[in-house]
XYZ file of C-alpha atoms in Angstrom:
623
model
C 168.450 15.767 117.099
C 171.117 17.860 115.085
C 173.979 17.207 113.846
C 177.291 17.325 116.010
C 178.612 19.843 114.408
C 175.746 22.161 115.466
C 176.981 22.018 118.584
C 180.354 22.437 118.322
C 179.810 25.952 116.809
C 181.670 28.515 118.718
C 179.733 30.380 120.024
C 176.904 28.181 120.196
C 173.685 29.763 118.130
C 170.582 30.767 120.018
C 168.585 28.563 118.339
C 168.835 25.365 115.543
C 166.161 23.394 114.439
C 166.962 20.763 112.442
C 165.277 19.723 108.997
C 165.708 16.622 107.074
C 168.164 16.447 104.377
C 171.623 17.465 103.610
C 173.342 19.749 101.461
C 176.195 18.773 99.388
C 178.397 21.982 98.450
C 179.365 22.104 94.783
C 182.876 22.122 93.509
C 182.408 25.925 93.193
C 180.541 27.708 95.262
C 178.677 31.146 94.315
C 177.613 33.759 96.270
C 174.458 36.332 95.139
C 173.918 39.562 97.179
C 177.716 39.965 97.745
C 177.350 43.951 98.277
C 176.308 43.065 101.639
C 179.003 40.659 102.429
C 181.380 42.852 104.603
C 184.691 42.004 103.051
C 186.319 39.642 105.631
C 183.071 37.946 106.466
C 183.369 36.997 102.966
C 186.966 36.110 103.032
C 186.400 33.887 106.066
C 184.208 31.984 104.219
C 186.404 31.682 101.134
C 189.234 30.495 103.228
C 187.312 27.512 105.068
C 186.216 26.900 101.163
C 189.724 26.742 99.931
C 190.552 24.284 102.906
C 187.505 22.200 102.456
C 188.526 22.049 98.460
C 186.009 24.608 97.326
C 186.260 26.932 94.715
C 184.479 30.494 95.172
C 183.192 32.026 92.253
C 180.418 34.584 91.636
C 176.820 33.327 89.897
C 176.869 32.788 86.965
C 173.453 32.018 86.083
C 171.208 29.503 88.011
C 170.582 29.140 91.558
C 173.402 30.823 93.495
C 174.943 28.095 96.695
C 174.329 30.873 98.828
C 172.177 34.099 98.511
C 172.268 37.200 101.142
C 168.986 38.966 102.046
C 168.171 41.809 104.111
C 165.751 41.691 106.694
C 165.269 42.565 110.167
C 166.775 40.458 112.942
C 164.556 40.040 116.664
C 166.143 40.331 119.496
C 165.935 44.114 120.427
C 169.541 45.485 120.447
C 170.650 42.170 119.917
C 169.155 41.640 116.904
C 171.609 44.711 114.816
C 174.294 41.707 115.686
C 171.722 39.099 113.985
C 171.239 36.936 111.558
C 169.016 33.365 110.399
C 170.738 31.093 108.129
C 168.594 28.715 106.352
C 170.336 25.528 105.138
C 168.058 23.766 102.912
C 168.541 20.958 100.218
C 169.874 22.650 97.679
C 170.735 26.283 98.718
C 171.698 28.198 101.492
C 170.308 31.557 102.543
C 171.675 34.523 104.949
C 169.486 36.904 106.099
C 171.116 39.907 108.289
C 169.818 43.817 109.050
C 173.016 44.943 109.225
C 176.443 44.682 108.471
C 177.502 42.639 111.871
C 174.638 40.651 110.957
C 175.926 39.135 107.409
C 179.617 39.305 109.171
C 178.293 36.980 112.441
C 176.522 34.917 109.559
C 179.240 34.466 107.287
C 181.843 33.662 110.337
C 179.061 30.768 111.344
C 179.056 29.760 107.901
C 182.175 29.204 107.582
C 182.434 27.192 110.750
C 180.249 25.037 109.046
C 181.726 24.579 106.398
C 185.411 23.829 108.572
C 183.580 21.565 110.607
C 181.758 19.349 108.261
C 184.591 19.038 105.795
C 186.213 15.578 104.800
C 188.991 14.475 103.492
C 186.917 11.604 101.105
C 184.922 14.370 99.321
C 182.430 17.342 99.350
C 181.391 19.262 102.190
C 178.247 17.802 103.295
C 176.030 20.086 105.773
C 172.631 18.699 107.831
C 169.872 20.905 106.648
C 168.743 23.641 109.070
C 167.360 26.784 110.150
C 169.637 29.104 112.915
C 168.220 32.355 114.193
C 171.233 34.262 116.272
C 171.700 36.893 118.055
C 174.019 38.229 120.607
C 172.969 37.870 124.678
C 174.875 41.106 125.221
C 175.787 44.208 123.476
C 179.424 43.994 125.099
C 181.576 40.905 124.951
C 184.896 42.432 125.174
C 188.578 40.887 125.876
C 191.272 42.961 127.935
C 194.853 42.250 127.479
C 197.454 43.555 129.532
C 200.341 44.817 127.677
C 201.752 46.746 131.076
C 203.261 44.023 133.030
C 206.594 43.442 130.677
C 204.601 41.173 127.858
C 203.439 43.485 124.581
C 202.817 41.558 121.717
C 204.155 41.998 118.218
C 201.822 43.429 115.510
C 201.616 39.827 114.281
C 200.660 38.235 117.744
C 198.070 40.822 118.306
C 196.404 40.221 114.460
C 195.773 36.800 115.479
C 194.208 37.531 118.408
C 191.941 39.538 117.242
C 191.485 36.904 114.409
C 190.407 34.570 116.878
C 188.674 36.851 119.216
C 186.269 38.162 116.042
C 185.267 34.449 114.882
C 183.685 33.644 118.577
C 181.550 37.162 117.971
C 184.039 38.933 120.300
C 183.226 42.706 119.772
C 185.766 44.703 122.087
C 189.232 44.898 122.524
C 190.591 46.770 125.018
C 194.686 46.727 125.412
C 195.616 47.736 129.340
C 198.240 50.707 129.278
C 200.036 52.283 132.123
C 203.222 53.443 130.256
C 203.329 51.503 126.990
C 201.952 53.495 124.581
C 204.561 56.101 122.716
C 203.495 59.353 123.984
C 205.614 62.049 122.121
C 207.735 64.235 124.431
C 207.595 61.828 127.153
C 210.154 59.403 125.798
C 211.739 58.684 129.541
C 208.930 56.459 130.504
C 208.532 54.205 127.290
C 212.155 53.678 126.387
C 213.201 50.438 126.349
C 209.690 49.207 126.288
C 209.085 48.362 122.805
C 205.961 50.644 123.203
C 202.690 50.478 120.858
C 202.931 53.177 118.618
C 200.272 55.908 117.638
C 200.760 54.284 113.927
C 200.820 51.195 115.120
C 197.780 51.659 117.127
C 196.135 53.622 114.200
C 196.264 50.375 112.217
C 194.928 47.778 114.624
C 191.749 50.016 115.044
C 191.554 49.430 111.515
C 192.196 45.563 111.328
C 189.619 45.469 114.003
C 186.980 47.576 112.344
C 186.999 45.373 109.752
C 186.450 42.718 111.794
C 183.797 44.169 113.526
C 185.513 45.025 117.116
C 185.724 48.220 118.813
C 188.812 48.947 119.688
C 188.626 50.549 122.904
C 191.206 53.403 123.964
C 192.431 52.322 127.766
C 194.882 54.489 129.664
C 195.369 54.334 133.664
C 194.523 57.723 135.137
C 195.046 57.641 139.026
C 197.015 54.878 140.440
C 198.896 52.096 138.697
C 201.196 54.914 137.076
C 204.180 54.005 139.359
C 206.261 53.710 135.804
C 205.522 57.326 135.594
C 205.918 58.437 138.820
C 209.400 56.910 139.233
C 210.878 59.118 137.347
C 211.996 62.283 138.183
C 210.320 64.552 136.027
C 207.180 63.082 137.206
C 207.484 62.159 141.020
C 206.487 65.769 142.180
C 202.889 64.555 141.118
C 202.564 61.535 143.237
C 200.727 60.843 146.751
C 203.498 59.930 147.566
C 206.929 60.791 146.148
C 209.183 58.649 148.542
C 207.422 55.465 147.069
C 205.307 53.088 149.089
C 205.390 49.093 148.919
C 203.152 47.858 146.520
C 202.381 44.446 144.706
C 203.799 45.089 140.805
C 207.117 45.816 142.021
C 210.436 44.418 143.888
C 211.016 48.170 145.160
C 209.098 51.265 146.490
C 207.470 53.268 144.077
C 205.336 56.099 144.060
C 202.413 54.793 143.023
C 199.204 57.042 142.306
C 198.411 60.626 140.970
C 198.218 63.379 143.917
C 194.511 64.075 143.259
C 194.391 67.353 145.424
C 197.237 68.397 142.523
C 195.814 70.128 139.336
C 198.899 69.094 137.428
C 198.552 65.514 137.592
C 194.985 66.639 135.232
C 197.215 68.559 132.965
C 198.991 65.449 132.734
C 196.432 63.116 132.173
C 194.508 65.706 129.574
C 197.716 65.730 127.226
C 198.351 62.120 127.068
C 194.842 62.074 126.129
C 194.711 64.481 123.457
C 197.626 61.724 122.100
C 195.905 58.793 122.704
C 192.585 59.052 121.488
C 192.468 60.411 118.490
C 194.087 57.049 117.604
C 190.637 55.458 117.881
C 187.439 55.247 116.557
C 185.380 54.105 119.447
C 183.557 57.225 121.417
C 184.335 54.637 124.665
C 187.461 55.222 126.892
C 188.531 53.303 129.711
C 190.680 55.353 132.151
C 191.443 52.909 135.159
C 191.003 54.302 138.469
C 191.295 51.406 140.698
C 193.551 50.019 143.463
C 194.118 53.874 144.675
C 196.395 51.734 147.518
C 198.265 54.884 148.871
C 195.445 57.630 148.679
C 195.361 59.202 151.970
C 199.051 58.399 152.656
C 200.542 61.429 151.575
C 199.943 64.559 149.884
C 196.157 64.053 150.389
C 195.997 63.037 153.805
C 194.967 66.500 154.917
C 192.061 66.592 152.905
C 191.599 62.187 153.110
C 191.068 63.297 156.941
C 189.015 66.408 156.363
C 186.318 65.127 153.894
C 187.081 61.003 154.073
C 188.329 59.168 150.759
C 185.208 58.070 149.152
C 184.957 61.988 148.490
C 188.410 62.627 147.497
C 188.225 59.822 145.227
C 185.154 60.811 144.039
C 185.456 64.197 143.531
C 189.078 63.318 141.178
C 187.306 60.790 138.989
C 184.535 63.989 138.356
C 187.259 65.657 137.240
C 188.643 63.229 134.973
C 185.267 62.143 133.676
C 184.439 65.782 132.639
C 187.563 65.692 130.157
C 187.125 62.616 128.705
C 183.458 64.370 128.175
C 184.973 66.861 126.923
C 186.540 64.856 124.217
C 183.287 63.136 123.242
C 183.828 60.074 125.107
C 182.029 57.841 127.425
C 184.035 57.412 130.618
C 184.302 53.389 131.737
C 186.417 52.977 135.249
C 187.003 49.966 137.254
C 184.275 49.843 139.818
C 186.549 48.043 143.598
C 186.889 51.815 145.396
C 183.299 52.938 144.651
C 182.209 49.384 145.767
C 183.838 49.813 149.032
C 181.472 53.128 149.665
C 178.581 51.892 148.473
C 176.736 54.801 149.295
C 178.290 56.785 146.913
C 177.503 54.317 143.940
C 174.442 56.690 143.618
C 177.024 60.067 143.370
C 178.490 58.549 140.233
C 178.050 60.871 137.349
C 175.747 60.730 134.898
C 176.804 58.369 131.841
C 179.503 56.743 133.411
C 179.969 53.160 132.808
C 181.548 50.964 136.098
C 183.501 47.927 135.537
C 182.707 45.553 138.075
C 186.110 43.053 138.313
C 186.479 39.823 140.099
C 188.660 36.787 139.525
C 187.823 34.231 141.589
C 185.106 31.743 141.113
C 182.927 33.023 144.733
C 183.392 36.777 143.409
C 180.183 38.637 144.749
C 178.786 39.590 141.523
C 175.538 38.785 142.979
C 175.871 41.828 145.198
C 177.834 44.086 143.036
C 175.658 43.728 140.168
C 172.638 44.356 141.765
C 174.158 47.357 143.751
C 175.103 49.374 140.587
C 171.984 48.034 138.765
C 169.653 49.768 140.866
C 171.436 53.297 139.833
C 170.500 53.292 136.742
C 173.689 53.235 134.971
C 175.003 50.703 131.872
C 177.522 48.591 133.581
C 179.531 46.157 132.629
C 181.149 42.403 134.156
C 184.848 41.678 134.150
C 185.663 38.073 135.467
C 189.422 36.594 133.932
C 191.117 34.056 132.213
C 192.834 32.831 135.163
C 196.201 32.618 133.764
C 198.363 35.363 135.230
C 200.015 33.785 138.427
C 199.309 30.471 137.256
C 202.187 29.510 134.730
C 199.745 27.135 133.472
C 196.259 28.440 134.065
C 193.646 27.414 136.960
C 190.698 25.696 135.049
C 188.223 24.976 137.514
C 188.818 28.660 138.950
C 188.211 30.499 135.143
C 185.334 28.044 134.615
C 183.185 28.940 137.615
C 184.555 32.733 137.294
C 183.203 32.923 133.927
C 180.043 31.581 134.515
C 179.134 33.359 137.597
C 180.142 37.058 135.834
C 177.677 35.995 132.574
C 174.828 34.600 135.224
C 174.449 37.825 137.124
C 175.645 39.926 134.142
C 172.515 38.580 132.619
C 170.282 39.065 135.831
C 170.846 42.321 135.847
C 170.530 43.858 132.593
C 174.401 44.467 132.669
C 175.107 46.029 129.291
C 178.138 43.131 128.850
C 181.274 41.083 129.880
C 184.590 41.906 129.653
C 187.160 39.068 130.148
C 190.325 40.256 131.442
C 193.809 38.580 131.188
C 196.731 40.248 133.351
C 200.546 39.745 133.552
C 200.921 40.110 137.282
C 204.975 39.066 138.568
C 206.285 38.878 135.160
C 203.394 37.958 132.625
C 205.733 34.390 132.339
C 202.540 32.522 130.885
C 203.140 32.227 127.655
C 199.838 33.186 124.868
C 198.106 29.815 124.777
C 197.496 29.596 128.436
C 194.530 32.424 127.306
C 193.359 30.415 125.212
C 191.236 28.908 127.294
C 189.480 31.813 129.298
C 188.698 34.021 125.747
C 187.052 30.518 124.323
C 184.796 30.087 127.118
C 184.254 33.672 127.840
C 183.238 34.563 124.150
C 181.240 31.506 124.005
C 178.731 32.573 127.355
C 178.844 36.612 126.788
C 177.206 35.597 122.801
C 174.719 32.663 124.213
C 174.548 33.218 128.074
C 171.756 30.640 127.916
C 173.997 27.492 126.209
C 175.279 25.205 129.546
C 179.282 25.911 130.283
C 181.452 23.716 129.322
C 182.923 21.205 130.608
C 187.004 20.857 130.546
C 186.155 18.165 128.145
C 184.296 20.083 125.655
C 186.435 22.757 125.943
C 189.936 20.855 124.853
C 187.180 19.587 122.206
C 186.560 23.035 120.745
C 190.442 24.338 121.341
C 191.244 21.670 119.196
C 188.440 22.638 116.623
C 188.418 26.091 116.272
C 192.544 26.862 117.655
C 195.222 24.171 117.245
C 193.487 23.139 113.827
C 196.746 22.492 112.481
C 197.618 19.562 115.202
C 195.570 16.382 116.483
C 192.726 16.060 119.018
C 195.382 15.940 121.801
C 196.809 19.667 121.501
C 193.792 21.024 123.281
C 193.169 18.223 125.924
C 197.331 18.641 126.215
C 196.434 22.470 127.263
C 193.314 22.050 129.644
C 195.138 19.299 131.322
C 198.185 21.845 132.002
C 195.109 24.502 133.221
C 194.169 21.973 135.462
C 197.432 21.424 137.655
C 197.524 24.216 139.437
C 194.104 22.847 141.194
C 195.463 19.143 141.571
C 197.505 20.283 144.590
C 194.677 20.585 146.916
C 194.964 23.987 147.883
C 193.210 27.236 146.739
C 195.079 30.374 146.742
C 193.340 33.842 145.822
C 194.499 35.392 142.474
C 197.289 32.608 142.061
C 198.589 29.030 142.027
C 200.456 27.395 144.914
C 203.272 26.510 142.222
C 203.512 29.832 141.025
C 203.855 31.571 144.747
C 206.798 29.005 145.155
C 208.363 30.425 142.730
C 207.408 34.516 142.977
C 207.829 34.117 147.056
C 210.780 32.108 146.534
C 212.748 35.314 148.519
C 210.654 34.863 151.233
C 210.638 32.613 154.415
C 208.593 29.429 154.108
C 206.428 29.118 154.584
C 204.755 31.976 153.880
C 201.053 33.015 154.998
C 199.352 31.882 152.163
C 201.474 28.294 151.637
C 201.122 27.306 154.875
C 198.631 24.212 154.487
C 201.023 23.119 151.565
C 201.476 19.326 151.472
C 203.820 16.827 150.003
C 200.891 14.318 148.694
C 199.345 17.696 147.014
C 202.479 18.480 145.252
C 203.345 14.593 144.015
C 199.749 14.792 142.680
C 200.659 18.264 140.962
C 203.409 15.816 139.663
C 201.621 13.525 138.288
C 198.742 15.332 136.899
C 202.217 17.245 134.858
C 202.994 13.430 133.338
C 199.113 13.157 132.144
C 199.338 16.373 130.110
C 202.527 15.617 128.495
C 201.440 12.330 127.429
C 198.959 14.117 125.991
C 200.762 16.290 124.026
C 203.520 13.390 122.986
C 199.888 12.471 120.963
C 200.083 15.627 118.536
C 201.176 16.337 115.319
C 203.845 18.817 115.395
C 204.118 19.884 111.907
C 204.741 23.440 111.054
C 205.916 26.598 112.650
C 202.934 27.603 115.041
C 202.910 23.776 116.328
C 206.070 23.238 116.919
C 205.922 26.681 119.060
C 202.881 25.432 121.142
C 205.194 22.452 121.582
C 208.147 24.217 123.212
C 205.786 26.932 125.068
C 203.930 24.106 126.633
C 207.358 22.146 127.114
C 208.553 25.246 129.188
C 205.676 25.477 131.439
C 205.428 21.733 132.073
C 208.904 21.792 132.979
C 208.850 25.435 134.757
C 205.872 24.013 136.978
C 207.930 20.479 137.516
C 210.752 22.988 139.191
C 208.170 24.561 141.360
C 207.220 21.100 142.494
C 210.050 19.866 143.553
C 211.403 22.977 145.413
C 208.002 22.343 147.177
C 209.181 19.161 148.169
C 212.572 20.686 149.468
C 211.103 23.838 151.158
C 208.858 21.361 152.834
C 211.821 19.198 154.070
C 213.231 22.227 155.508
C 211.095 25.031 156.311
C 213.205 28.679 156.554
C 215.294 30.600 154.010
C 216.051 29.656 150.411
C 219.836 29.956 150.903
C 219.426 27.401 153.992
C 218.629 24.248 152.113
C 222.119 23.732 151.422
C 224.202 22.953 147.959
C 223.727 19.550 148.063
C 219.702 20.107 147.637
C 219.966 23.498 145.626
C 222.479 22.510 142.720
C 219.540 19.926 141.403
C 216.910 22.805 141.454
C 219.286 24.801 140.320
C 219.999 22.294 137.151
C 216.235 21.997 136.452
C 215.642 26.099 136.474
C 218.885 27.239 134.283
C 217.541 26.271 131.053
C 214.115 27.280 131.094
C 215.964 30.524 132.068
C 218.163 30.244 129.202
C 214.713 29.505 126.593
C 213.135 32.449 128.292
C 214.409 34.818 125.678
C 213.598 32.842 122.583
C 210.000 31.729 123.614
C 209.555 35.255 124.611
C 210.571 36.988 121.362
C 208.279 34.163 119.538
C 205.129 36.141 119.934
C 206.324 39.365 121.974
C 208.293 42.334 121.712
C 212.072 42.626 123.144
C 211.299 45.367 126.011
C 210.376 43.684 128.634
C 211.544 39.921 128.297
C 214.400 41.265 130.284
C 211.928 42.811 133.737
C 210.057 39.881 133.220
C 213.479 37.107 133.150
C 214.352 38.743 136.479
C 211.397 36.843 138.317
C 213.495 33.605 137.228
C 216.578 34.825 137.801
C 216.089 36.175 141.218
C 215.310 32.302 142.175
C 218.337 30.653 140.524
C 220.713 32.988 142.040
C 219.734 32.016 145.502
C 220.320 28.134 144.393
């Protein structure tokens, strides 16, 4: 057997086979072969040092603590990502092909060191041989920074912080309207957009931390922020606006594809965007096309049938991002509803196959695009848009199902995605979760899930450091509320419908097997996590914010329970429950709407808090 700590390496290495002995670190530790330390796989290391109480220092004669060595990794592909470390009495040795390599090496290292650290005296670490490499050449994260919530510079450095020590090696950062195109000023203002500078410099802090930072604009529908303006309606399917799900109004909502302009468009936002990045990727949207056929391209929709109208408009589109010396990557839902045409695709392209729920027919899809030939790649999610809290069970089973038939068939990776549908009001931490087990299973799709258990276990470990054992346990238990009502909803928890259908007649369609017992159990299962939490340390800036952000959602989900309880008492309109019931709910939502603002600005920019406040305040009004 190996030592605990083995296992709670995130992710978990291929393979460990324990040796007798242990090595004691020194008071200073040197490192020989340092020219092929990449910079911040060496800093890593030096800062789980300086926390254990260990000096780093060069050799200075003698045996060095730990020597680097070249030499070629196994694992085909895999193996460029590589590494062995070999732990032995009285040395350590790191032996990489590449660059990744030593950086993946290092990064274990130094969870190592972290996790075998005391407080009585030296680091003390069980003897052992690792050999590592990744399962996939893509494990990628997606954040959405289109649905109100863009981070500050500062929120996204530490995501990528933690993203890059589970072996994460793609970021992609979802854009309809929120990057700063010059000359189009109208549709970013009051956004807080990303910069191109700002932009320019996160490819760098991910470069040197060995993620591709992968350019991601939406090309086709999904640009209903462009489209509602003026200067831009002219180009929509439909310029009178359809209903859609990201907004309270009708929008136009996708390009016209039968109108060359919308191209001319799309090619000068490129010639913005990319030259921002590195990567030779380029992920250009393409999905959820809702109102092609409806308007401007019905004629032709009812001439030649959508699959070829859609088809023919991403050829177009893939043949300038060709043209720009990039590989075209589009979400895969409208060629998956033509099947036939999966075999049409063009040459090189690379289909994102996305699904959220835990019974998601990856099984099908995979093996559907699989058999054309192209490099494809998995996209379950981190469950926590629509949630408040997260939905555990739901991201679990997701996760795991995306990595088992990623791996079946030869899919070239996973990409976990993490939205802000009807207001992005989950707060940062509820993502935690999802990236943690995702990056875990898309490095070593052969180590078991985990279990909620072992995940609050490794949270605590490897994120909320700075606190007690209970600040993860505290989080997973919040993830798991949404599923101690008793009733499944698609893409969503029960207690976040009550609150983004509040507007609506209840019950509506998909709350109508609601019950009282499942919401006094939602009720409870809210008292379990925050005893939980009353267990943690809150010392210091970043724990005292988990504090209040998980404060807010325990007490945001609380509301939704008990206006549950009253919409079940009286079935109908909101208004109709009378004062006497609404000025309590009304008490309970005001100052969570009131903290809104200052939770928001915690880790987010301004633009947007205000779009995203509206989905609260729309609620309280009506109380």
């Amino acid at each position: 057997m190996h030592s605990p700590g083995f296992d709670l390496l995130v992710p978990k290495p291929r393979r460990i086979s324990s040796r007798e002995g242990i090595f004691e670190l020194p008071a200073e530790v040197s490192l020989a072969g340092i020219r092929l330390a990449p910079a911040r796989g060496k800093e890593r290391l030096r800062e789980a040092l300086a926390r254990a109480r260990h000096a780093f220092a060069l050799p200075s004669g003698g045996t060095p603590t730990i020597r680097l060595a070249e030499r070629e990794i196994p694992g085909g592909e895999g193996g460029r990502e590589g590494y062995t470390l070999e732990i032995g009495a009285t040395h350590i040795v790191l032996f990489a092909g590449e660059a990744a390599g030593f950086f993946y090496g290092l990064t274990t290292l130094a969870q190592l060191v972290s996790l075998n650290a005391t407080d009585e005296g030296p680091c003390r670490i069980p003897c052992a041989r690792i050999e590592d490499h990744p399962g996939f050449a893509v494990r990628g994260a997606m954040l959405d920074i289109s649905r109100n919530r863009i981070p500050t510079m500062e929120t996204l450095f530490r995501i990528v912080e933690l993203l890059s020590g589970w072996k994460y090696n793609q970021l992609q950062l979802y854009t309809e309207h929120t990057f700063a195109y010059a000359g189009h000023e109208e549709v970013w203002r009051g956004w807080d957009p990303i910069t191109p500078e700002e932009m320019c410099e996160l490819n760098r802090f991910c470069a040197e931390r060995f993620i591709e930072l992968v350019p991601n604009q939406q090309s086709f529908g999904h640009l209903h922020r462009w489209l509602v303006h003026e200067r831009y309606r002219d180009l929509a399917e439909c310029p009178e606006g359809v209903e859609h799900p990201f907004s309270f109004e009708r929008e136009p909502f996708s390009l016209n594809p039968r109108d060359p302009r919308g191209l001319a468009l799309l090619e000068e936002l490129y010639d913005q965007l990319l030259p921002c990045f590195c990567s030779n990727e380029f992920n250009v949207g393409l999905d959820e096309t809702f109102d092609l056929g409806r308007g401007r391209s019905r004629a032709a929709v009812e001439e030649h049938g959508l699959d070829r109208v859609y088809l023919e408009f991403l050829n177009q589109v893939e043949q300038r991002v060709r043209a720009r010396g990039k590989r075209m990557h589009f979400w895969a839902d409208i060629v998956l509803h033509h099947p036939e045409r999966v075999a049409e695709l063009p040459e090189g392209v690379v289909p994102n196959l996305w699904g959220y729920e835990a019974e998601h027919p990856f099984e099908r899809e995979c093996a559907l695009v699989a058999s054309s030939g192209l490099d494809f790649i998995v996209c379950p999610g981190t469950s926590s848009w629509q949630s408040i809290g997260g939905r555990l069970r739901n991201m679990l089973e997701n996760v795991a199902s995306a990595v088992r038939h990623a791996r079946n068939n030869a899919a070239l990776g996973i990409l976990v995605t993490d939205w802000g549908d009807r207001g992005h009001l989950q707060p940062l931490p509820v993502s935690y979760p999802g990236w943690l087990a995702a990056g875990a299973a898309a490095w070593n799709p052969q180590a078991p899930s985990y279990t909620p258990d072992e995940l609050a276990e490794r949270l605590d470990l490897h994120v909320f450091a700075e606190s007690n054992s209970s600040m993860g346990s505290a989080w997973i238990a919040l993830a798991g509320v949404a599923e101690s009502i008793g009733l499944y909803v698609p893409n969503a928890s029960p207690l976040s419908l009550l609150l983004t259908q509040a507007h609506r007649e209840f019950p509506t369609e998909e709350l109508t097997q609601l019950t009282g017992a499942g919401l006094e159990a939602g009720l409870e299962a809210l008292e379990t996590a925050e005893a939980l939490l009353s267990e943690t340390r809150k010392e210091g800036p970043e724990a005292e914010l988990l504090a209040d952000e998980f404060a807010w959602c325990t007490e945001l989900l609380r509301f939704t329970c008990h206006l549950g309880l009253a919409r079940l008492r009286r079935p109908g309109r909101l208004e109709d429950l009378g004062g006497v019931v609404t000025r309590p709910l009304g008490s309970r939502l005001s100052p969570l709407v009131d903290r809104h603002d200052r939770l928001w600005k915690a880790r987010s920019r301004q633009g947007g808090s205000e779009r995203s406040l509206r989905w609260l305040v729309r609620v309280l009004d009506r109380l």
